[in-house]
Short mmCIF file of C-alpha atoms and ligand atoms in Angstrom, two decimals:
data_model
loop_
_atom_site.label_atom_id
_atom_site.label_comp_id
_atom_site.label_asym_id
_atom_site.label_seq_id
_atom_site.Cartn_x
_atom_site.Cartn_y
_atom_site.Cartn_z
CA MET A 1 -0.04 -0.05 -0.03
CA HIS A 2 1.28 3.50 -0.83
CA ARG A 3 2.02 5.49 2.14
CA PRO A 4 2.38 9.35 2.22
CA THR A 5 5.88 10.51 2.72
CA ASP A 6 6.94 11.58 6.24
CA ARG A 7 8.18 15.21 5.75
CA THR A 8 10.12 15.35 8.88
CA ALA A 9 12.37 12.39 7.96
CA ALA A 10 15.96 12.79 6.98
CA PRO A 11 16.47 12.79 3.16
CA GLU A 12 17.07 9.44 1.62
CA LEU A 13 20.62 8.22 1.58
CA THR A 14 22.52 8.37 -1.64
CA LEU A 15 26.14 7.67 -2.46
CA ASP A 16 26.56 10.57 -4.65
CA PRO A 17 28.87 13.41 -3.12
CA ALA A 18 27.07 16.17 -1.02
CA ASP A 19 29.82 18.40 -2.43
CA TRP A 20 29.88 17.96 -6.41
CA GLU A 21 32.27 20.81 -6.76
CA GLY A 22 34.63 19.38 -4.29
CA MET A 23 34.44 16.15 -6.02
CA ARG A 24 35.20 17.88 -9.41
CA GLN A 25 38.26 19.52 -8.11
CA LEU A 26 39.49 16.23 -6.56
CA GLY A 27 38.93 14.52 -10.00
CA HIS A 28 41.01 17.14 -11.76
CA ARG A 29 43.70 16.82 -9.22
CA MET A 30 43.82 12.95 -9.76
CA VAL A 31 44.12 13.34 -13.52
CA ASP A 32 46.77 16.07 -13.04
CA ASP A 33 48.73 13.96 -10.70
CA MET A 34 48.44 10.75 -12.77
CA LEU A 35 49.47 12.47 -16.10
CA THR A 36 52.50 13.95 -14.15
CA SER A 37 53.39 10.58 -12.69
CA LEU A 38 53.25 9.13 -16.05
CA ARG A 39 55.26 11.80 -17.88
CA THR A 40 57.93 11.46 -15.35
CA ILE A 41 58.09 7.82 -14.85
CA ARG A 42 61.58 7.67 -16.48
CA ASP A 43 63.03 9.53 -13.45
CA ARG A 44 61.84 6.95 -10.99
CA PRO A 45 62.98 3.28 -10.20
CA VAL A 46 61.19 0.61 -12.14
CA PHE A 47 60.56 -1.29 -8.80
CA GLN A 48 60.78 -0.36 -5.03
CA PRO A 49 59.85 -2.56 -2.25
CA ILE A 50 56.84 -1.80 -0.20
CA PRO A 51 57.98 -0.76 3.33
CA THR A 52 56.61 -2.68 6.34
CA ALA A 53 54.53 0.23 7.76
CA ILE A 54 52.75 0.43 4.31
CA ARG A 55 52.19 -3.31 4.08
CA ALA A 56 50.82 -3.21 7.75
CA SER A 57 48.29 -0.32 6.92
CA LEU A 58 47.05 -2.45 3.96
CA THR A 59 45.87 -5.04 6.54
CA GLU A 60 43.64 -2.60 8.58
CA PRO A 61 40.07 -3.76 9.16
CA VAL A 62 37.06 -2.83 7.10
CA PRO A 63 36.16 0.84 7.51
CA ARG A 64 32.74 1.39 9.23
CA GLN A 65 32.52 4.95 8.92
CA PRO A 66 32.62 7.29 6.05
CA GLN A 67 36.06 9.01 5.15
CA ALA A 68 36.38 12.19 3.18
CA ALA A 69 37.17 11.49 -0.62
CA GLU A 70 40.27 13.61 -0.33
CA ALA A 71 41.38 11.48 2.54
CA VAL A 72 40.83 8.20 0.66
CA TYR A 73 42.85 9.78 -2.27
CA ALA A 74 45.78 10.76 0.07
CA ASP A 75 45.82 7.00 1.18
CA PHE A 76 46.16 6.11 -2.50
CA GLN A 77 48.96 8.44 -2.96
CA ARG A 78 50.89 7.30 0.11
CA MET A 79 50.19 3.58 -0.08
CA VAL A 80 49.63 2.59 -3.74
CA LEU A 81 50.96 5.03 -6.18
CA PRO A 82 54.65 4.76 -5.24
CA TYR A 83 54.68 0.93 -5.74
CA PRO A 84 53.40 0.24 -9.29
CA HIS A 85 53.88 -3.20 -10.98
CA GLY A 86 56.69 -1.50 -12.98
CA ASN A 87 55.24 -2.09 -16.44
CA ILE A 88 54.68 1.68 -16.90
CA HIS A 89 58.33 2.06 -16.78
CA PRO A 90 60.72 2.18 -19.88
CA ARG A 91 62.96 -0.37 -18.72
CA PHE A 92 60.29 -3.09 -17.60
CA TRP A 93 60.85 -6.11 -19.82
CA GLY A 94 59.51 -8.83 -17.54
CA TRP A 95 57.23 -11.69 -18.53
CA VAL A 96 54.83 -10.29 -21.35
CA VAL A 97 53.36 -7.21 -20.11
CA GLY A 98 51.96 -4.05 -21.85
CA ALA A 99 52.75 -0.53 -20.87
CA GLY A 100 49.42 1.28 -21.28
CA THR A 101 48.74 4.87 -22.47
CA PRO A 102 47.52 7.95 -20.87
CA LEU A 103 44.50 8.08 -23.20
CA GLY A 104 43.70 4.44 -22.29
CA MET A 105 43.85 5.45 -18.83
CA LEU A 106 41.34 8.29 -19.37
CA ALA A 107 39.07 6.01 -21.32
CA ASP A 108 38.69 3.73 -18.13
CA LEU A 109 37.76 6.99 -16.26
CA LEU A 110 35.03 7.56 -18.88
CA ALA A 111 33.98 3.92 -18.90
CA GLY A 112 33.65 4.01 -15.20
CA GLY A 113 31.42 7.00 -15.43
CA LEU A 114 29.14 5.38 -17.88
CA ASN A 115 29.27 2.05 -15.93
CA SER A 116 27.73 0.12 -18.69
CA ASN A 117 27.04 -3.38 -18.47
CA THR A 118 27.77 -4.79 -21.71
CA GLY A 119 26.29 -8.35 -21.19
CA PHE A 120 23.22 -7.41 -23.42
CA GLY A 121 21.17 -4.56 -24.55
CA ASP A 122 21.07 -1.83 -27.32
CA HIS A 123 23.19 0.96 -26.06
CA GLY A 124 26.38 2.68 -27.12
CA ALA A 125 28.97 0.37 -25.35
CA ILE A 126 27.54 -2.71 -27.34
CA HIS A 127 28.01 -1.14 -30.70
CA VAL A 128 31.48 0.09 -29.64
CA GLU A 129 32.65 -3.47 -28.76
CA GLN A 130 31.19 -4.69 -32.10
CA GLN A 131 33.17 -2.07 -33.84
CA VAL A 132 36.38 -3.14 -32.06
CA ILE A 133 35.83 -6.66 -32.96
CA ALA A 134 35.29 -5.66 -36.66
CA TRP A 135 38.52 -3.45 -36.59
CA LEU A 136 40.60 -6.46 -35.00
CA LYS A 137 39.40 -8.85 -37.59
CA GLU A 138 40.18 -6.24 -40.32
CA ALA A 139 43.63 -5.42 -38.93
CA LEU A 140 44.66 -9.13 -38.27
CA GLY A 141 43.30 -10.35 -41.56
CA LEU A 142 40.70 -12.55 -40.27
CA PRO A 143 37.39 -13.50 -42.03
CA LYS A 144 34.55 -10.85 -41.66
CA GLN A 145 32.11 -13.52 -40.70
CA ASN A 146 34.03 -14.53 -37.51
CA SER A 147 32.36 -13.85 -34.34
CA GLY A 148 34.31 -12.19 -31.51
CA THR A 149 34.08 -10.84 -28.06
CA LEU A 150 36.50 -9.02 -25.61
CA THR A 151 37.73 -11.11 -22.63
CA SER A 152 39.66 -10.41 -19.38
CA GLY A 153 42.77 -11.61 -21.03
CA CYS A 154 44.20 -14.33 -23.16
CA THR A 155 43.55 -17.03 -20.47
CA THR A 156 39.83 -16.57 -20.73
CA ALA A 157 40.22 -16.25 -24.50
CA ASN A 158 41.97 -19.57 -24.72
CA LEU A 159 39.47 -21.06 -22.34
CA THR A 160 36.38 -19.74 -24.39
CA ALA A 161 37.96 -21.12 -27.58
CA LEU A 162 38.78 -24.45 -26.18
CA THR A 163 35.27 -24.79 -24.66
CA ILE A 164 33.84 -24.30 -28.16
CA ALA A 165 36.43 -26.79 -29.64
CA ARG A 166 35.33 -29.33 -27.03
CA ASN A 167 31.68 -28.97 -27.43
CA THR A 168 32.10 -29.21 -31.32
CA HIS A 169 34.28 -32.22 -31.50
CA ALA A 170 33.55 -34.34 -28.49
CA GLY A 171 30.44 -35.80 -29.98
CA GLY A 172 26.91 -35.50 -28.43
CA ASP A 173 25.52 -32.75 -26.38
CA VAL A 174 28.33 -31.88 -24.05
CA ARG A 175 26.39 -29.19 -22.42
CA ALA A 176 23.78 -31.50 -21.32
CA THR A 177 25.88 -34.50 -20.50
CA GLY A 178 29.29 -33.31 -19.75
CA ILE A 179 32.16 -35.41 -21.08
CA GLN A 180 31.24 -38.60 -19.06
CA ASP A 181 30.32 -40.49 -22.23
CA ALA A 182 32.94 -39.18 -24.39
CA ALA A 183 36.01 -41.08 -25.66
CA ARG A 184 39.34 -40.09 -24.23
CA LEU A 185 39.78 -36.61 -25.78
CA THR A 186 43.12 -35.44 -26.81
CA VAL A 187 44.62 -31.91 -27.66
CA TYR A 188 47.80 -31.18 -29.37
CA GLY A 189 50.39 -28.42 -29.39
CA SER A 190 54.02 -27.86 -28.79
CA VAL A 191 55.89 -28.34 -25.71
CA GLU A 192 56.27 -24.54 -25.74
CA THR A 193 52.37 -24.06 -25.52
CA HIS A 194 51.42 -21.63 -22.76
CA SER A 195 50.28 -23.13 -19.45
CA SER A 196 46.89 -21.22 -19.64
CA ASN A 197 45.80 -23.73 -22.16
CA LEU A 198 46.59 -26.62 -20.02
CA ARG A 199 44.73 -24.97 -17.22
CA ALA A 200 41.83 -24.62 -19.55
CA LEU A 201 41.75 -28.37 -20.22
CA GLU A 202 41.88 -29.03 -16.63
CA VAL A 203 38.79 -26.76 -16.18
CA LEU A 204 37.10 -28.37 -19.04
CA GLY A 205 37.20 -31.60 -17.48
CA LEU A 206 39.62 -33.13 -20.00
CA GLY A 207 42.61 -33.06 -17.67
CA ARG A 208 45.99 -32.01 -18.13
CA ARG A 209 46.95 -35.31 -19.58
CA ALA A 210 44.82 -34.95 -22.46
CA PHE A 211 47.44 -32.50 -23.66
CA ARG A 212 49.97 -34.15 -25.98
CA PRO A 213 53.11 -32.05 -25.92
CA ILE A 214 54.83 -32.28 -29.41
CA PRO A 215 58.69 -31.67 -29.58
CA THR A 216 59.87 -28.53 -31.41
CA GLY A 217 63.00 -28.04 -33.51
CA ALA A 218 65.88 -25.87 -32.68
CA ASP A 219 63.76 -22.97 -33.89
CA HIS A 220 61.30 -23.75 -31.03
CA ARG A 221 58.40 -24.36 -33.60
CA ILE A 222 56.33 -27.46 -33.43
CA ASP A 223 57.60 -30.47 -35.34
CA ILE A 224 54.79 -31.08 -37.88
CA ASP A 225 55.76 -34.70 -38.78
CA GLN A 226 55.86 -35.63 -34.92
CA LEU A 227 52.40 -34.01 -34.61
CA ARG A 228 50.95 -36.08 -37.42
CA GLU A 229 52.62 -39.24 -35.88
CA ARG A 230 51.18 -38.54 -32.55
CA ILE A 231 47.62 -38.10 -33.72
CA ARG A 232 47.81 -41.38 -35.65
CA ALA A 233 49.32 -43.32 -32.75
CA ASP A 234 46.61 -41.71 -30.36
CA ARG A 235 43.77 -42.77 -32.63
CA GLY A 236 45.16 -46.18 -32.65
CA ASP A 237 45.04 -46.21 -29.00
CA GLY A 238 41.33 -45.41 -29.11
CA CYS A 239 41.72 -41.68 -28.29
CA GLN A 240 39.53 -39.21 -29.91
CA PRO A 241 41.75 -36.09 -31.13
CA ILE A 242 39.72 -32.94 -31.18
CA CYS A 243 42.11 -29.94 -31.24
CA ILE A 244 45.42 -28.65 -32.15
CA ILE A 245 46.72 -25.49 -30.43
CA GLY A 246 49.03 -23.42 -32.62
CA ASN A 247 51.44 -20.86 -30.99
CA ALA A 248 51.87 -17.43 -32.61
CA GLY A 249 54.49 -16.18 -30.37
CA THR A 250 55.71 -18.57 -27.52
CA VAL A 251 56.26 -17.04 -24.29
CA ASN A 252 59.78 -18.36 -23.87
CA VAL A 253 61.37 -17.14 -27.06
CA GLY A 254 58.78 -15.68 -29.22
CA ALA A 255 58.69 -18.47 -31.67
CA PHE A 256 55.82 -19.04 -34.28
CA ASP A 257 54.51 -22.26 -35.38
CA ASP A 258 53.94 -22.90 -39.00
CA LEU A 259 50.24 -21.99 -38.86
CA SER A 260 49.54 -22.93 -42.56
CA ALA A 261 50.93 -26.32 -42.04
CA LEU A 262 48.84 -26.74 -38.76
CA ALA A 263 45.85 -25.70 -40.64
CA ASP A 264 46.60 -28.40 -43.26
CA VAL A 265 46.82 -30.96 -40.68
CA ALA A 266 43.56 -29.90 -38.89
CA ALA A 267 41.78 -29.91 -42.20
CA ALA A 268 43.20 -33.39 -43.08
CA GLU A 269 42.52 -34.90 -39.58
CA GLY A 270 39.17 -33.11 -39.03
CA LEU A 271 40.28 -31.22 -35.93
CA TRP A 272 39.78 -27.78 -34.60
CA LEU A 273 42.68 -25.36 -34.96
CA HIS A 274 43.07 -22.83 -32.08
CA VAL A 275 45.83 -20.23 -32.26
CA ASP A 276 47.16 -18.81 -29.01
CA GLY A 277 48.53 -15.44 -30.26
CA ALA A 278 48.57 -13.64 -27.05
CA PHE A 279 51.19 -11.14 -28.28
CA GLY A 280 52.35 -12.63 -31.47
CA ALA A 281 49.02 -12.27 -33.27
CA LEU A 282 49.45 -8.56 -33.14
CA THR A 283 52.55 -8.65 -35.47
CA ALA A 284 49.88 -8.74 -38.15
CA LEU A 285 49.48 -5.06 -37.74
CA SER A 286 53.24 -4.50 -39.23
CA PRO A 287 53.67 -5.16 -42.77
CA ARG A 288 57.21 -6.31 -42.32
CA LEU A 289 56.14 -8.81 -39.59
CA ARG A 290 52.88 -10.07 -40.90
CA PRO A 291 54.30 -13.13 -42.86
CA LEU A 292 55.06 -14.58 -39.27
CA VAL A 293 51.28 -15.14 -39.00
CA ARG A 294 50.64 -16.63 -42.44
CA GLY A 295 47.73 -19.16 -41.92
CA LEU A 296 46.12 -17.33 -38.97
CA ASP A 297 43.01 -16.65 -41.07
CA ARG A 298 42.43 -20.50 -41.36
CA ALA A 299 42.27 -20.92 -37.68
CA ASP A 300 38.89 -21.98 -36.06
CA SER A 301 39.63 -19.71 -33.17
CA VAL A 302 42.40 -17.09 -32.42
CA ALA A 303 43.01 -15.70 -28.78
CA PHE A 304 45.12 -12.63 -28.13
CA ASP A 305 45.61 -9.80 -25.69
CA LEU A 306 45.10 -5.97 -26.22
CA HIS A 307 46.77 -5.25 -22.75
CA LYS A 308 50.00 -6.67 -23.87
CA TRP A 309 51.24 -5.44 -27.37
CA LEU A 310 48.52 -3.14 -28.03
CA HIS A 311 49.05 -1.38 -24.64
CA VAL A 312 45.30 -1.11 -23.87
CA PRO A 313 45.32 -0.71 -20.08
CA TYR A 314 44.68 -3.93 -18.07
CA ASP A 315 42.52 -6.13 -18.47
CA CYS A 316 41.68 -6.70 -22.01
CA GLY A 317 41.97 -9.69 -24.30
CA ALA A 318 39.83 -11.07 -27.35
CA VAL A 319 38.86 -14.26 -28.82
CA MET A 320 37.77 -14.53 -32.60
CA VAL A 321 35.67 -17.63 -33.67
CA ARG A 322 35.15 -18.78 -37.31
CA ASP A 323 31.84 -20.56 -36.68
CA ALA A 324 29.54 -17.92 -34.99
CA ASP A 325 26.83 -20.51 -34.37
CA ARG A 326 29.19 -22.81 -32.54
CA HIS A 327 30.33 -19.87 -30.55
CA HIS A 328 26.80 -18.77 -29.50
CA ASP A 329 25.88 -22.52 -29.02
CA ALA A 330 28.54 -22.93 -26.30
CA PHE A 331 27.45 -20.04 -24.13
CA ARG A 332 23.60 -19.79 -24.84
CA MET A 333 21.70 -18.98 -21.67
CA SER A 334 18.19 -19.94 -20.80
CA GLY A 335 15.85 -17.96 -18.35
CA ALA A 336 12.71 -16.12 -19.17
CA TYR A 337 14.10 -12.93 -17.41
CA LEU A 338 16.84 -12.90 -20.11
CA ALA A 339 14.67 -13.27 -23.17
CA HIS A 340 15.76 -10.95 -26.09
CA PHE A 341 13.37 -8.12 -27.04
CA GLU A 342 12.38 -6.89 -30.55
CA SER A 343 13.30 -3.27 -29.60
CA GLY A 344 14.47 -1.09 -26.88
CA LEU A 345 16.96 -1.58 -24.08
CA ALA A 346 16.56 -5.35 -24.10
CA SER A 347 17.09 -5.71 -27.82
CA GLY A 348 20.50 -5.17 -29.62
CA PRO A 349 22.79 -6.76 -32.11
CA ILE A 350 24.27 -9.40 -29.91
CA ASN A 351 23.79 -10.91 -26.58
CA LEU A 352 27.58 -10.64 -25.33
CA MET A 353 26.79 -12.48 -22.15
CA GLU A 354 25.96 -15.62 -24.46
CA HIS A 355 29.29 -15.38 -26.13
CA GLY A 356 31.59 -16.15 -23.10
CA LEU A 357 31.33 -17.05 -19.31
CA GLN A 358 30.86 -13.49 -18.10
CA MET A 359 27.13 -12.44 -17.66
CA SER A 360 27.53 -8.93 -16.45
CA ARG A 361 30.74 -7.46 -18.16
CA GLY A 362 32.33 -4.16 -18.12
CA PHE A 363 32.84 -1.58 -20.88
CA ARG A 364 36.45 -2.58 -21.59
CA ALA A 365 35.84 -1.89 -25.22
CA LEU A 366 36.14 1.78 -24.81
CA LYS A 367 39.82 1.78 -23.88
CA ALA A 368 40.55 -0.42 -26.97
CA TRP A 369 38.25 1.71 -29.16
CA MET A 370 39.95 5.05 -28.01
CA THR A 371 43.64 3.47 -28.30
CA ILE A 372 42.82 2.25 -31.89
CA LYS A 373 41.47 5.65 -32.82
CA GLU A 374 44.15 7.70 -31.27
CA HIS A 375 46.96 5.82 -32.83
CA GLY A 376 45.64 3.99 -35.72
CA VAL A 377 46.68 0.37 -36.39
CA ASP A 378 49.66 1.53 -38.56
CA ARG A 379 51.36 3.24 -35.69
CA LEU A 380 50.51 0.53 -33.28
CA GLY A 381 52.10 -1.83 -35.77
CA ALA A 382 55.17 0.31 -35.95
CA ALA A 383 55.60 0.35 -32.20
CA ILE A 384 55.49 -3.42 -32.20
CA ALA A 385 58.13 -3.53 -34.97
CA GLN A 386 60.33 -1.08 -33.18
CA ASN A 387 60.44 -3.58 -30.11
CA VAL A 388 61.47 -6.33 -32.52
CA ASP A 389 64.26 -4.09 -33.78
CA GLN A 390 65.22 -3.36 -30.32
CA ALA A 391 65.44 -7.10 -29.55
CA ALA A 392 67.66 -7.61 -32.50
CA TYR A 393 69.95 -4.75 -31.19
CA LEU A 394 70.20 -6.15 -27.78
CA ALA A 395 70.99 -9.80 -29.26
CA ARG A 396 73.81 -8.03 -31.38
CA ARG A 397 75.21 -6.28 -28.32
CA VAL A 398 74.96 -9.57 -26.26
CA GLU A 399 76.97 -11.39 -29.05
CA ALA A 400 79.46 -8.88 -29.27
CA THR A 401 80.26 -8.90 -25.57
CA ALA A 402 82.56 -11.71 -24.38
CA GLU A 403 80.99 -12.33 -21.00
CA LEU A 404 77.50 -12.51 -22.15
CA GLN A 405 76.00 -15.51 -23.93
CA LEU A 406 72.95 -15.48 -26.22
CA VAL A 407 71.10 -18.55 -25.04
CA ALA A 408 68.32 -19.14 -27.69
CA PRO A 409 67.34 -17.62 -31.15
CA VAL A 410 65.64 -14.14 -31.31
CA PRO A 411 62.75 -14.53 -33.86
CA LEU A 412 60.82 -11.64 -32.43
CA ASN A 413 60.91 -9.56 -29.27
CA ILE A 414 62.41 -11.71 -26.62
CA VAL A 415 66.27 -11.93 -25.78
CA ASN A 416 67.46 -14.75 -23.37
CA PHE A 417 70.97 -14.38 -22.27
CA ARG A 418 73.54 -15.08 -19.46
CA TYR A 419 76.48 -13.76 -17.82
CA VAL A 420 79.38 -16.11 -17.90
CA PRO A 421 82.83 -15.00 -16.39
CA VAL A 422 85.63 -15.10 -18.77
CA ARG A 423 88.58 -17.08 -17.31
CA LEU A 424 91.00 -18.78 -19.07
CA ASP A 425 91.73 -21.41 -16.41
CA GLY A 426 89.73 -20.77 -13.30
CA PRO A 427 87.18 -23.03 -11.45
CA VAL A 428 83.99 -23.87 -13.01
CA VAL A 429 81.31 -21.28 -11.80
CA ASP A 430 77.70 -21.91 -10.80
CA VAL A 431 76.43 -19.88 -13.64
CA ASP A 432 72.79 -20.34 -12.68
CA ARG A 433 73.46 -18.99 -9.26
CA LEU A 434 75.30 -16.06 -10.49
CA ASN A 435 72.75 -15.00 -12.91
CA ARG A 436 70.06 -15.34 -10.45
CA GLU A 437 71.90 -12.86 -7.98
CA ILE A 438 72.53 -10.62 -10.95
CA LEU A 439 68.79 -10.46 -11.82
CA ALA A 440 67.91 -9.93 -8.14
CA ALA A 441 70.35 -7.15 -7.81
CA LEU A 442 68.97 -5.46 -10.92
CA HIS A 443 65.41 -5.66 -9.65
CA GLN A 444 66.49 -4.22 -6.31
CA SER A 445 68.49 -1.36 -7.88
CA GLY A 446 65.39 -0.40 -9.64
CA VAL A 447 67.27 0.17 -12.85
CA ALA A 448 65.70 -2.47 -15.03
CA ALA A 449 63.32 -5.39 -14.71
CA PRO A 450 63.79 -8.29 -17.17
CA SER A 451 62.56 -11.72 -15.78
CA HIS A 452 63.86 -15.13 -16.20
CA THR A 453 63.06 -18.58 -17.43
CA ALA A 454 64.71 -21.90 -17.81
CA LEU A 455 65.95 -23.10 -21.20
CA GLU A 456 67.30 -26.66 -21.56
CA GLY A 457 67.54 -26.63 -17.76
CA ARG A 458 69.59 -23.42 -17.56
CA PHE A 459 68.52 -20.34 -15.73
CA VAL A 460 68.62 -17.48 -18.22
CA VAL A 461 67.74 -13.64 -18.00
CA ARG A 462 64.94 -13.03 -20.18
CA VAL A 463 64.38 -9.68 -21.74
CA SER A 464 60.74 -9.49 -23.29
CA ILE A 465 60.12 -6.11 -25.03
CA THR A 466 56.59 -5.13 -25.31
CA ASN A 467 57.10 -1.56 -24.25
CA HIS A 468 56.58 1.59 -26.43
CA ARG A 469 58.48 3.70 -23.76
CA SER A 470 61.83 1.79 -24.17
CA ARG A 471 64.55 3.38 -26.09
CA GLN A 472 67.98 2.13 -27.49
CA GLU A 473 69.87 3.72 -24.65
CA ASP A 474 67.73 1.61 -22.22
CA PHE A 475 69.32 -1.50 -23.48
CA ASP A 476 72.79 -0.06 -23.37
CA LEU A 477 72.15 0.67 -19.67
CA LEU A 478 71.05 -2.89 -19.14
CA VAL A 479 74.08 -4.43 -20.90
CA HIS A 480 76.34 -2.03 -18.77
CA GLU A 481 74.57 -2.94 -15.53
CA VAL A 482 74.65 -6.64 -16.09
CA LEU A 483 78.28 -6.59 -16.75
CA ARG A 484 78.90 -4.32 -13.72
CA LEU A 485 76.94 -6.46 -11.39
CA GLY A 486 78.32 -9.76 -12.84
CA ARG A 487 81.84 -8.77 -12.40
CA GLU A 488 81.05 -7.42 -8.93
CA LEU A 489 79.18 -10.54 -7.73
CA ASP A 490 81.72 -12.92 -9.31
CA ALA A 491 84.57 -11.24 -7.46
CA GLN A 492 82.64 -11.19 -4.12
CA HIS A 493 81.40 -14.64 -4.19
CA PRO A 494 84.08 -17.15 -5.13
CA GLU A 495 82.25 -19.71 -3.02
CA TRP A 496 79.61 -19.97 -5.87
CA SER A 497 82.45 -21.67 -7.72
CA SER A 498 82.34 -25.48 -7.43
C1 PLP B 501 50.26 -13.80 -21.56
C2 PLP B 501 50.05 -15.21 -22.34
C3 PLP B 501 48.85 -15.80 -22.07
C4 PLP B 501 47.83 -15.47 -20.81
O1 PLP B 501 47.13 -14.43 -21.18
P1 PLP B 501 46.60 -13.52 -19.93
O2 PLP B 501 46.32 -12.14 -20.68
O3 PLP B 501 47.81 -13.13 -19.06
O4 PLP B 501 45.55 -14.23 -19.19
C5 PLP B 501 48.49 -16.95 -22.81
N1 PLP B 501 49.40 -17.27 -23.85
C6 PLP B 501 50.55 -16.58 -24.08
C7 PLP B 501 51.42 -16.95 -25.16
C8 PLP B 501 50.84 -15.51 -23.27
O5 PLP B 501 51.84 -14.76 -23.45
#
């Protein structure tokens, strides 16, 4: 029953600011501060440890009472701002991490303001995402009719693609029965395949052992003959092969499988071809590098990231699927409350919540849309090619330096090397230990942040360049510092010799 309003009661609660003008000023200050921080990032260390007192204040209990927005921002400035991940710095070359851009940051601000849920509907954000997907297909040379969606990253993109592959090739109605009645399903990819794909197989109920790791040649590309051989042997053993995973840019060295050859095998064997191109697929944006992804357009699905080599702020990945119906079938939802409408807010060109696991989903498309508009794909491709040139430059410097050893080929943007003391007749040195210590000291100094990996059982320093802020002088400094630290540590620690 409707009751008249009690005019003496306090006004209803809202979470909007009482002082809009103050919020406006605070917002301007935040934008100013962050742009200054980005502009001057080169002057600060790439990494600094978080002091104990700050760590402690980050374990305080939940606030029960309101605090002024200014005070909350002051906490951010004191506790968070000085301790970034490091990837916005020009000398961050660890793992595979993008650097972001100022306009991408501002796009996130706008998206936060709109606060659109892109799961469904006929509103601006849905059409922006559709345009981003269309642009990415065009830029990567993928067929126009592919369906696609943005994801939280390449892990989710791989999981999405492998779900569709499983549902398509397992036989029967996997969504209804699971894989309990399915034969032993098997999936193929090189030994260099990223572990996110294996985790997807675990989540999908196939298990990690469904993955058949195929050896690579010295070039780190999948051995096609051994792939064919293994598929044949598995069929002989009563297994049911369903999918081949091709790598466009392996995480260890940046190698590309021969995607055309994989597409031939997949076609001949009736298998799904999925390509994990987390960063490598974006080489299609550079006319010079594009031949690396020849055959990408023949894949049944392609997964890649926008937050790595396209520098869209975290997080943003994408998956493209050749068969739009299969894509939709894998994630279709039931529920009268979700039924699509002919017109108005509940209509729209595509139900994005039925093209991936997320139902509610944010407006991550805006930062991609604005990044692509601001730079254009040609310039984004040129920044990628610049990183590849920088890797070649660093590799040449390593090769020209007696104490540095290049440990793997450099087909793209990743340089793996070690410091090895030059001694004519000294004791054998624990080179792994020495390089571990060099890397730790390098991180602690805040000068540069490569990461590491193991290649043929050896610890190596791994410089992975997906950074539009890096300059040639940064790599000169890296070489200089590694030599300085290597010599120093080698002299201080003869006990590392065995
Ligand atoms: C980074 C990466 C992934 C995982 O992507 P996320 O965006 O971190 O989830 C998968 N494959 C390769 C080759 C990668 O480099």
